[in-house]
Short mmCIF file of C-alpha atoms and ligand atoms in Angstrom, two decimals:
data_model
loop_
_atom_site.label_atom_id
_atom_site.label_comp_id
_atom_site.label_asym_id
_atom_site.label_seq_id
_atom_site.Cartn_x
_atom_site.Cartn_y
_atom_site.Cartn_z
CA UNK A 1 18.52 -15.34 14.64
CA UNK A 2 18.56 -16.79 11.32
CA UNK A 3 18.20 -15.19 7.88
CA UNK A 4 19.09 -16.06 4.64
CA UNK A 5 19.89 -13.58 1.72
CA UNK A 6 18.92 -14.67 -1.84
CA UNK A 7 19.53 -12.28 -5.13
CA UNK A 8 21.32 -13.72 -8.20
CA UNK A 9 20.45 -11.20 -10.76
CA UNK A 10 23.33 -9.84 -12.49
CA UNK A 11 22.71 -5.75 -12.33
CA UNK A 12 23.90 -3.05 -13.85
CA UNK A 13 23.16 0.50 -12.47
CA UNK A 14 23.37 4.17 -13.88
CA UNK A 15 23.56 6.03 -16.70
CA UNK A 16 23.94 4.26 -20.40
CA UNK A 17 23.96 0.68 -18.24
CA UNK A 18 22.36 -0.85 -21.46
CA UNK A 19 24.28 0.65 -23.64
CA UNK A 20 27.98 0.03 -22.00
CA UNK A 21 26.88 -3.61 -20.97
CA UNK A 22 24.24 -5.13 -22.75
CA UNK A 23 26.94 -7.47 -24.57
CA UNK A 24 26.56 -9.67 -22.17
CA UNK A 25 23.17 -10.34 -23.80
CA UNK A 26 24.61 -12.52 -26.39
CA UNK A 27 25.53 -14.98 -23.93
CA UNK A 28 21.76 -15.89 -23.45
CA UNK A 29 21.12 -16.86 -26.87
CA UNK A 30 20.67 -15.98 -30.70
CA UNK A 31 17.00 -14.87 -31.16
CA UNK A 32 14.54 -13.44 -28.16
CA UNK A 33 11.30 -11.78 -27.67
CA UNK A 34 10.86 -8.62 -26.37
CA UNK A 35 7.90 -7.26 -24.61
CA UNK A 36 7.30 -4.26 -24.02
CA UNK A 37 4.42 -1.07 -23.74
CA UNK A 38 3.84 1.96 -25.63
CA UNK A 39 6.12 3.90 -23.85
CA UNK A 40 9.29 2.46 -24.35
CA UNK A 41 9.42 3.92 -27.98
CA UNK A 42 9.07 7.63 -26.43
CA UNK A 43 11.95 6.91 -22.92
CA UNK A 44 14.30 6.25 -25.63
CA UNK A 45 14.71 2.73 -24.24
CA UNK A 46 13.53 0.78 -26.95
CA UNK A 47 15.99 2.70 -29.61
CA UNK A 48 19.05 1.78 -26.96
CA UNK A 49 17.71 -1.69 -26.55
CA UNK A 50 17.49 -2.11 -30.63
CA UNK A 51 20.67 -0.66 -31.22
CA UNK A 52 22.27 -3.45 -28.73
CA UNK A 53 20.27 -6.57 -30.00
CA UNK A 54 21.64 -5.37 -33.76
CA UNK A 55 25.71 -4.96 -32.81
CA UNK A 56 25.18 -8.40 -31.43
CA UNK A 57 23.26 -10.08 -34.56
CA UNK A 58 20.52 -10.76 -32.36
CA UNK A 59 17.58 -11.69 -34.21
CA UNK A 60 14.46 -10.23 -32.02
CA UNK A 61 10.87 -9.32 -32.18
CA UNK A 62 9.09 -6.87 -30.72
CA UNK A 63 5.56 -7.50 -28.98
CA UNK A 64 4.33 -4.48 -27.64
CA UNK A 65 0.79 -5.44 -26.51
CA UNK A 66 1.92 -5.35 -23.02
CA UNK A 67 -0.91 -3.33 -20.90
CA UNK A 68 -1.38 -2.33 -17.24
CA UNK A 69 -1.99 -5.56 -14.96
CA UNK A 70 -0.91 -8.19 -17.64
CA UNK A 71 -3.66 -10.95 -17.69
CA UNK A 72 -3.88 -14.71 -18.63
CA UNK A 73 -5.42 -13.55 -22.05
CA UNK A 74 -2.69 -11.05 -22.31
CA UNK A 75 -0.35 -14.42 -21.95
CA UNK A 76 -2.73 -16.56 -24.25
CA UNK A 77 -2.24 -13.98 -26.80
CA UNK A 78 1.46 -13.87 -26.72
CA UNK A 79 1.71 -17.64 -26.45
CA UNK A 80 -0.31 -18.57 -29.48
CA UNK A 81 1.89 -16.21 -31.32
CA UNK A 82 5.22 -17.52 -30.08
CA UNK A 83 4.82 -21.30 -28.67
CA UNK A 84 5.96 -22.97 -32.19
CA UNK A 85 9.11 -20.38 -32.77
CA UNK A 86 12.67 -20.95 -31.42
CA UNK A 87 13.01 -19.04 -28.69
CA UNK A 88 16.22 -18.08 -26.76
CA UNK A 89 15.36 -15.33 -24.20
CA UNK A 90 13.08 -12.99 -23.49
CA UNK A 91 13.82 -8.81 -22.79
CA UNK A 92 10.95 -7.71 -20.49
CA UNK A 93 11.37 -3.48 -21.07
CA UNK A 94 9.48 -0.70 -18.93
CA UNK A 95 7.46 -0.95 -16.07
CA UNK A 96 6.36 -3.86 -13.75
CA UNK A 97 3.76 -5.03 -16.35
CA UNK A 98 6.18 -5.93 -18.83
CA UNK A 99 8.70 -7.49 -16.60
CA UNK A 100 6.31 -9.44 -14.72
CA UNK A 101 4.53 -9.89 -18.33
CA UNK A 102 8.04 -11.29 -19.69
CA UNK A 103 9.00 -13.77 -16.48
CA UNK A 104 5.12 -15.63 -16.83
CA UNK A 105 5.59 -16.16 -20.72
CA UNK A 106 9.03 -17.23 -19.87
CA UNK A 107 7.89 -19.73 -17.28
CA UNK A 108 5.14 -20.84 -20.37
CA UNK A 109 7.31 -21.06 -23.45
CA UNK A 110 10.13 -22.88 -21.20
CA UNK A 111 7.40 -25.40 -19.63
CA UNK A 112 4.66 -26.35 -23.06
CA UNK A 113 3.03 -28.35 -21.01
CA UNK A 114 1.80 -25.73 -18.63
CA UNK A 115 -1.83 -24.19 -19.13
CA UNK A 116 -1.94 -20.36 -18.47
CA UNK A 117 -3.34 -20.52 -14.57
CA UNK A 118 -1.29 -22.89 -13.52
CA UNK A 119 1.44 -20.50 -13.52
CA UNK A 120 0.76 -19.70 -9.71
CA UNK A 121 1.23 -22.92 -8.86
CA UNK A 122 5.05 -23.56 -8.48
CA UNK A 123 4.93 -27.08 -7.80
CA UNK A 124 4.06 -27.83 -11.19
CA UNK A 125 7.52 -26.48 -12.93
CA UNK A 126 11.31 -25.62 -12.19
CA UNK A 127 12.07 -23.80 -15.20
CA UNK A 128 12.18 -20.26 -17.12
CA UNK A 129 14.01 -19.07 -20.30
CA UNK A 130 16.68 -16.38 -19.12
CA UNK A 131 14.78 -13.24 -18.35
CA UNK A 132 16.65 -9.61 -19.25
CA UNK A 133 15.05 -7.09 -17.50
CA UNK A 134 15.17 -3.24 -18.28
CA UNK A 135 13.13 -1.56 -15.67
CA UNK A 136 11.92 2.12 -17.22
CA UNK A 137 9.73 3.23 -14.10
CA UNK A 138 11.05 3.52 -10.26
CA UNK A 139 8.77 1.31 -8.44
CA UNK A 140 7.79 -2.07 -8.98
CA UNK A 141 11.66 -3.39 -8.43
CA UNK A 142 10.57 -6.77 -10.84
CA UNK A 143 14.14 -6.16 -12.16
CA UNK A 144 15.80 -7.78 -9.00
CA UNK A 145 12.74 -9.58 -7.88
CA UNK A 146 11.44 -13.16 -8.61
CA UNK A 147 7.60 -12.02 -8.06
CA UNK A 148 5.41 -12.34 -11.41
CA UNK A 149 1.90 -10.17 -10.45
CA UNK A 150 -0.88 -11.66 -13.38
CA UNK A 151 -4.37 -10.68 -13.71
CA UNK A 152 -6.56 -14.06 -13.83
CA UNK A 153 -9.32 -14.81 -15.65
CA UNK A 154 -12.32 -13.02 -13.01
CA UNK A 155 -10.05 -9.84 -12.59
CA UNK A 156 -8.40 -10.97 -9.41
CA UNK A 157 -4.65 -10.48 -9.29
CA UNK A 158 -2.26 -13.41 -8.50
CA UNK A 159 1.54 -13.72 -8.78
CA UNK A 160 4.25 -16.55 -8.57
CA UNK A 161 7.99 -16.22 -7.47
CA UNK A 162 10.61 -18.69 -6.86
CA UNK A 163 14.51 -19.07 -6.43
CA UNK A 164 14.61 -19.64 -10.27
CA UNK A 165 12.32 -16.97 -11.57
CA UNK A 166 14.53 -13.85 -11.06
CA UNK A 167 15.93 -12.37 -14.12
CA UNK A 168 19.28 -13.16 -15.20
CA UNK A 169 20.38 -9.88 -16.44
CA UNK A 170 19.38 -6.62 -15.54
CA UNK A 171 19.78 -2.83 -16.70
CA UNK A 172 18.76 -0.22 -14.72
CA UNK A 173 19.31 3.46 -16.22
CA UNK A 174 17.66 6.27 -14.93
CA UNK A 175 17.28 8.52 -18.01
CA UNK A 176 14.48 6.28 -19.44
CA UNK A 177 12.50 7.58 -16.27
CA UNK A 178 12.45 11.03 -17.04
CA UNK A 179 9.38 11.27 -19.45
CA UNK A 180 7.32 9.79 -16.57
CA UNK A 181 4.52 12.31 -15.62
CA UNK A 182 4.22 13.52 -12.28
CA UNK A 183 0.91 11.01 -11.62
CA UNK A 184 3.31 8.02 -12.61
CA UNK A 185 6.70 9.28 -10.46
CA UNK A 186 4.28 9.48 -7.73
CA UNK A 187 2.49 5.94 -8.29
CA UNK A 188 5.59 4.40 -8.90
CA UNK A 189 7.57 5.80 -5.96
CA UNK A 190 4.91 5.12 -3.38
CA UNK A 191 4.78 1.86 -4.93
CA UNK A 192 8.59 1.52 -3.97
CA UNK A 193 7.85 3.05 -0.55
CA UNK A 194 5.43 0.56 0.28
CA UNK A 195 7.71 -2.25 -0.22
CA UNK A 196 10.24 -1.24 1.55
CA UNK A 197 8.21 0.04 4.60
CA UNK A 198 6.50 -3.56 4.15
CA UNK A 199 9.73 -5.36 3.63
CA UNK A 200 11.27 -3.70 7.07
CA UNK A 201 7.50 -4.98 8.66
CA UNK A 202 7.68 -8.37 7.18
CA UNK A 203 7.65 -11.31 9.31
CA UNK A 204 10.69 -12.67 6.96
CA UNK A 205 12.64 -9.25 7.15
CA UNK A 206 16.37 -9.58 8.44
CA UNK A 207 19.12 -7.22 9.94
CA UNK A 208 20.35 -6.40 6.58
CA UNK A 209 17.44 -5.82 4.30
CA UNK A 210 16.38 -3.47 7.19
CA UNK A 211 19.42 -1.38 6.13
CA UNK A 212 18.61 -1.52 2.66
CA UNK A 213 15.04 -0.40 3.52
CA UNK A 214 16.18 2.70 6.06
CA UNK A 215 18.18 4.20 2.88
CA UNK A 216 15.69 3.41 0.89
CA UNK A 217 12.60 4.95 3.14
CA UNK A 218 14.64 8.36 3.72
CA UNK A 219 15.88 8.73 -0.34
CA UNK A 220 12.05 8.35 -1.06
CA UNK A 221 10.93 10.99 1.74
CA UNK A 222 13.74 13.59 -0.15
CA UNK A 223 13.78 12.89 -3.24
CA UNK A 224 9.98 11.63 -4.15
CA UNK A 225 8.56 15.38 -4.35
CA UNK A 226 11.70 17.05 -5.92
CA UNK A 227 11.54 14.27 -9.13
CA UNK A 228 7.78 15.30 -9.13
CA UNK A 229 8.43 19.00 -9.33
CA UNK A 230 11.68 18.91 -11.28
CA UNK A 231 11.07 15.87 -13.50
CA UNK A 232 13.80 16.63 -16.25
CA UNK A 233 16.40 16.26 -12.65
CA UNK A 234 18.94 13.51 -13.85
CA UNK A 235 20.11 13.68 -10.26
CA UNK A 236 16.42 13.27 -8.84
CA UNK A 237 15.53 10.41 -10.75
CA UNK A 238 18.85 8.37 -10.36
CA UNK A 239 18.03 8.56 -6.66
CA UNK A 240 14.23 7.16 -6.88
CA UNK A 241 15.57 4.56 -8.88
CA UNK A 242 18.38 3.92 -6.70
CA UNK A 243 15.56 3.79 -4.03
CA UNK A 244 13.39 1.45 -6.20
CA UNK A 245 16.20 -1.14 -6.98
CA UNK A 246 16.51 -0.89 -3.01
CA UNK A 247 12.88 -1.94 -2.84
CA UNK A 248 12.90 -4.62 -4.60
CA UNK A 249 15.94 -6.56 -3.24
CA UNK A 250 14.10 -5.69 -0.16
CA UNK A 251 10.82 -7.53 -1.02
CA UNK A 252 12.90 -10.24 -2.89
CA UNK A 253 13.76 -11.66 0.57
CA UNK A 254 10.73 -10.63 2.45
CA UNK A 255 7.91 -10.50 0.46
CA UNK A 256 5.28 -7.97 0.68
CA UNK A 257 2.74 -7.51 3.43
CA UNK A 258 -1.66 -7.87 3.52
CA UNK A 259 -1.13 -4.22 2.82
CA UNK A 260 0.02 -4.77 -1.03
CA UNK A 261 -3.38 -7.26 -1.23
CA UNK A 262 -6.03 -3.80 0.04
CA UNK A 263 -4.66 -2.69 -3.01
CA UNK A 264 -5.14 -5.05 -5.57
CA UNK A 265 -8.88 -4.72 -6.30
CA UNK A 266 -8.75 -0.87 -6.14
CA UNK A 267 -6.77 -1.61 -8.93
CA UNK A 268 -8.22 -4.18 -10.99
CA UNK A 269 -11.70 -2.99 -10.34
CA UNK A 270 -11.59 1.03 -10.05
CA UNK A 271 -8.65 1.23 -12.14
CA UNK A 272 -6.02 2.99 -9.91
CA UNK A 273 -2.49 2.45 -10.42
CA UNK A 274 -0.95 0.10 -8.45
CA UNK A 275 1.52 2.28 -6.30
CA UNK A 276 -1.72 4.67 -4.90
CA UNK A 277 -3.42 2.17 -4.19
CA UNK A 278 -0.81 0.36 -2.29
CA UNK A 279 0.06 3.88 -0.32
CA UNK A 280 -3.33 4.55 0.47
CA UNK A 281 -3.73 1.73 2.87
CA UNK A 282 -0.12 2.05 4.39
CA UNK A 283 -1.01 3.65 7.37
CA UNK A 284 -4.37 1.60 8.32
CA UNK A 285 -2.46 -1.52 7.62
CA UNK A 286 0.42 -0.32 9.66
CA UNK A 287 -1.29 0.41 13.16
CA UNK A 288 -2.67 -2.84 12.77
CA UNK A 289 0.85 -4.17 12.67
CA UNK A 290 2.37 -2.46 15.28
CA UNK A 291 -0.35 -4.01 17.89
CA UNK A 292 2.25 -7.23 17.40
CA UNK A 293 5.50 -5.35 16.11
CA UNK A 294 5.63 -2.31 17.80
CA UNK A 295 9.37 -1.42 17.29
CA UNK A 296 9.46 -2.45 13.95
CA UNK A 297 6.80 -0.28 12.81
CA UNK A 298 8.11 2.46 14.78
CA UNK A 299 11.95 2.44 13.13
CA UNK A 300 10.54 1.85 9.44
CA UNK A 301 8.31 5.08 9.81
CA UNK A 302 11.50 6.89 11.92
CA UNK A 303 12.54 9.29 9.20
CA UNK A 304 8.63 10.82 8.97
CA UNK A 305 8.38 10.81 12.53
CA UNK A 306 5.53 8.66 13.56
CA UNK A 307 2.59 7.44 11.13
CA UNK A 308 1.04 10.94 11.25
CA UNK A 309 4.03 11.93 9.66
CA UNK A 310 3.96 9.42 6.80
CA UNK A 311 0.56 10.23 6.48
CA UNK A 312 1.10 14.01 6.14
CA UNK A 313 3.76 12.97 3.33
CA UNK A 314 1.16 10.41 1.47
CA UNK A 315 -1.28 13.38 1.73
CA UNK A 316 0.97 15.56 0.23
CA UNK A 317 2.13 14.00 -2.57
CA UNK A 318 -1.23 12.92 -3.67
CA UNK A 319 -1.96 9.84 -2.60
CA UNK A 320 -5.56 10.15 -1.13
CA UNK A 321 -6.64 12.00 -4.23
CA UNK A 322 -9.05 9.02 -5.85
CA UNK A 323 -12.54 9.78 -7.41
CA UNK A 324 -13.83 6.58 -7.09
CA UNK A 325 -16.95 5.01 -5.91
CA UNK A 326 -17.16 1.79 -4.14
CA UNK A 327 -20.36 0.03 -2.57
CA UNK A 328 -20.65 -1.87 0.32
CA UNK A 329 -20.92 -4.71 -1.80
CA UNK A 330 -17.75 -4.91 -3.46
CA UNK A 331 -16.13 -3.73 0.10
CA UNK A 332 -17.66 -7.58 1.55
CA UNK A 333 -16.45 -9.55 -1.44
CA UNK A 334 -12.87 -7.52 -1.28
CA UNK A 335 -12.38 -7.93 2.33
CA UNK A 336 -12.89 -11.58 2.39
CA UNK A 337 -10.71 -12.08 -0.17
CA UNK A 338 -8.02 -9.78 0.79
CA UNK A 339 -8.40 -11.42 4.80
CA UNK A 340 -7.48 -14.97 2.95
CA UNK A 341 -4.86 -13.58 1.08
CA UNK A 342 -1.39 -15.52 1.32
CA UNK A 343 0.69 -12.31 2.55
CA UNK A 344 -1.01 -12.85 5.64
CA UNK A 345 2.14 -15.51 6.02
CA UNK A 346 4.42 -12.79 6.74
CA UNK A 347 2.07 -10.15 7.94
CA UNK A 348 2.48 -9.29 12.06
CA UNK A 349 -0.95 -8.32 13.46
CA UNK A 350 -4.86 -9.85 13.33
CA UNK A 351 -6.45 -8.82 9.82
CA UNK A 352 -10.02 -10.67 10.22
CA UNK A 353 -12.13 -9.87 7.70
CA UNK A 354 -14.16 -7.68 10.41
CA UNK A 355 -10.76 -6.28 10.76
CA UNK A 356 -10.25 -5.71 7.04
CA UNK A 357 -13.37 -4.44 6.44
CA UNK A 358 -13.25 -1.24 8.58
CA UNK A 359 -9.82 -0.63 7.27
CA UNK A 360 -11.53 -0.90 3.40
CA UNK A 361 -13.87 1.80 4.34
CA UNK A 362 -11.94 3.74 6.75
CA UNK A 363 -9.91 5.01 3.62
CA UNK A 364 -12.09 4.38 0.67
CA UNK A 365 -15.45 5.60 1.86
CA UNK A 366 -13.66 8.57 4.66
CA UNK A 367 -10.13 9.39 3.71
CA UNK A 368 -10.02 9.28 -0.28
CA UNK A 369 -10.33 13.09 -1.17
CA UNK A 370 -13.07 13.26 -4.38
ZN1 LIG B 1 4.09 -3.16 -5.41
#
């Protein structure tokens, strides 16, 4: 068999990883952008982040109009702003949005020629400014992945990756994640569990993201509802994050599965965050896959013993709780996007649309509890 392993992002884990190592920031340049949420001003990550960028003489400003599911006029905004300055870097801070936020305007201020949507087409440029990422969340992994997951212009989500979009630079320290709420450990950390469960399923998985994804899977299953009842646990959330970081080396060589598209437009449309809505497909998805990849479904699901068991766990931490109502309607125009969608690539098992659409109402319409 053979594989190929692919992850050049510098990374620094653990506890003041910013703080002790973020001189290696001035390497990348004199003057950046960084973009950011709300909540980095309240983690304490922006004040760590500031107080780096000054020692070095960094000049820097701070655009903090990054919201959920960045979008191209989220990107138009930014560019219009930024596309005439002198631009060395850019610091994407806090969740997946912002990340993913800072490697597409990255990808746009390095390439002027580029209009915003034709950032999912790779062909059409081989070049990013140097990314620094500083994840503040444990879930999306966008620190150590390439993956870029934009909002386009009729509310469908898309997303880019290549061998030169991973950041250069990355700082992962747990403390920023414990002001996350319970609803947001849980999102996040089911987001994180769903990539490596998909990652161990994926058509492109390999011997030794497998063991990055069985550590992964069973640090999740402990340590996912002791961070949610215990959230000021230093301990608990250095594990998640571990876990998370896991993930997304994991998905940086194997992708994610179909099961990451049923999520999207519960998402976009209903406004669930992206981890729940992930998690609340994962076992549907997964007995489709294991019609074609039996064993593998079986070993990534090992440590809950059996999809009833992951299911009991996905009940219990909340997953299935979503007041939302969905019409047969939007289920059709969903499933035939979502039974198109390009994970299919690396996605064992038939998902027709026929296929897809009794899966879309098999949890929205009878397992969601209102
Ligand atoms: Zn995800």
């Amino acid at each position: 068999m053979m594989w190929r392993y692919y992850e050049p992002v510098e990374l620094y884990f653990g506890k003041d990883a910013l703080l002790e190592n973020g001189k290696l920031i001035k390497n990348l340049g004199r003057r950046c952008i960084v973009t950011t949420g709300k909540s980095s001003q309240k983690n304490g990550s922006l004040e760590d982040l500031e107080k780096v960028l000054k020692q070095l003489g960094i000049e820097y400003e701070i655009y903090d109009e990054v919201k959920e599911n960045p979008s191209f006029d989220m990107l138009r905004n930014a560019l219009s702003r930024y596309k005439d300055e002198k631009v060395d870097f850019i610091v994407g801070l806090g969740g997946g949005s912002p990340i993913d936020f800072a490697k597409a305007l990255s990808v746009l201020l390095a390439n002027p020629e580029l209009k915003v949507p034709e950032i999912f087409d790779t062909e059409k440029y081989s070049k990013m400014l140097p990314v620094v990422a500083i994840p503040t969340t444990s879930g999306t992994g966008s620190e150590v992945t390439q993956y870029s997951v934009i909002t386009d212009d009729n509310g469908n989500k898309g997303g880019f990756g290549t061998p030169f979009t991973f950041p250069t630079l990355s700082f992962a320290d747990p403390k920023y994640t414990l002001t996350m709420s319970e609803y947001l450990t849980m999102s996040t950390g089911i987001d994180a569990l769903s990539h490596v469960v998909e990652g161990y399923v994926s058509k492109r998985s390999n011997p030794f993201i497998r063991l990055l994804a069985k550590e992964a899977i069973s640090l999740i299953k402990d340590y996912l509802p002791k961070a949610m009842e215990n959230p000021d646990n230093y301990e608990y959330r250095e594990k998640m994050m571990y876990a998370s970081t896991l993930a997304g080396i994991v998905i940086a060589q194997a992708g994610t599965t179909v099961n990451h598209a049923f999520g999207y437009p519960v998402t976009t449309f209903k406004g669930v965050k992206h981890g729940q809505a992930t998690g609340m497909f994962l076992v549907e998805t997964l007995k489709v896959m294991s019609k074609e990849a039996k064993e593998k479904v079986k070993e990534a699901v090992e440590v809950f013993e059996g999809l009833e068991g992951l299911e009991s766990f996905l009940k219990e931490v909340g997953v299935y709780k979503a007041n939302i109502e969905v019409s047969e309607e939007e289920i059709k125009t969903w499933a035939e996007r979502t039974s198109k969608a390009k994970h299919l690539g690396v996605t064992h098992g038939n998902f027709d649309l026929d296929k897809v659409e009794k899966i879309y109402k098999e949890v929205l319409i009878k397992k969601l509890e209102k």
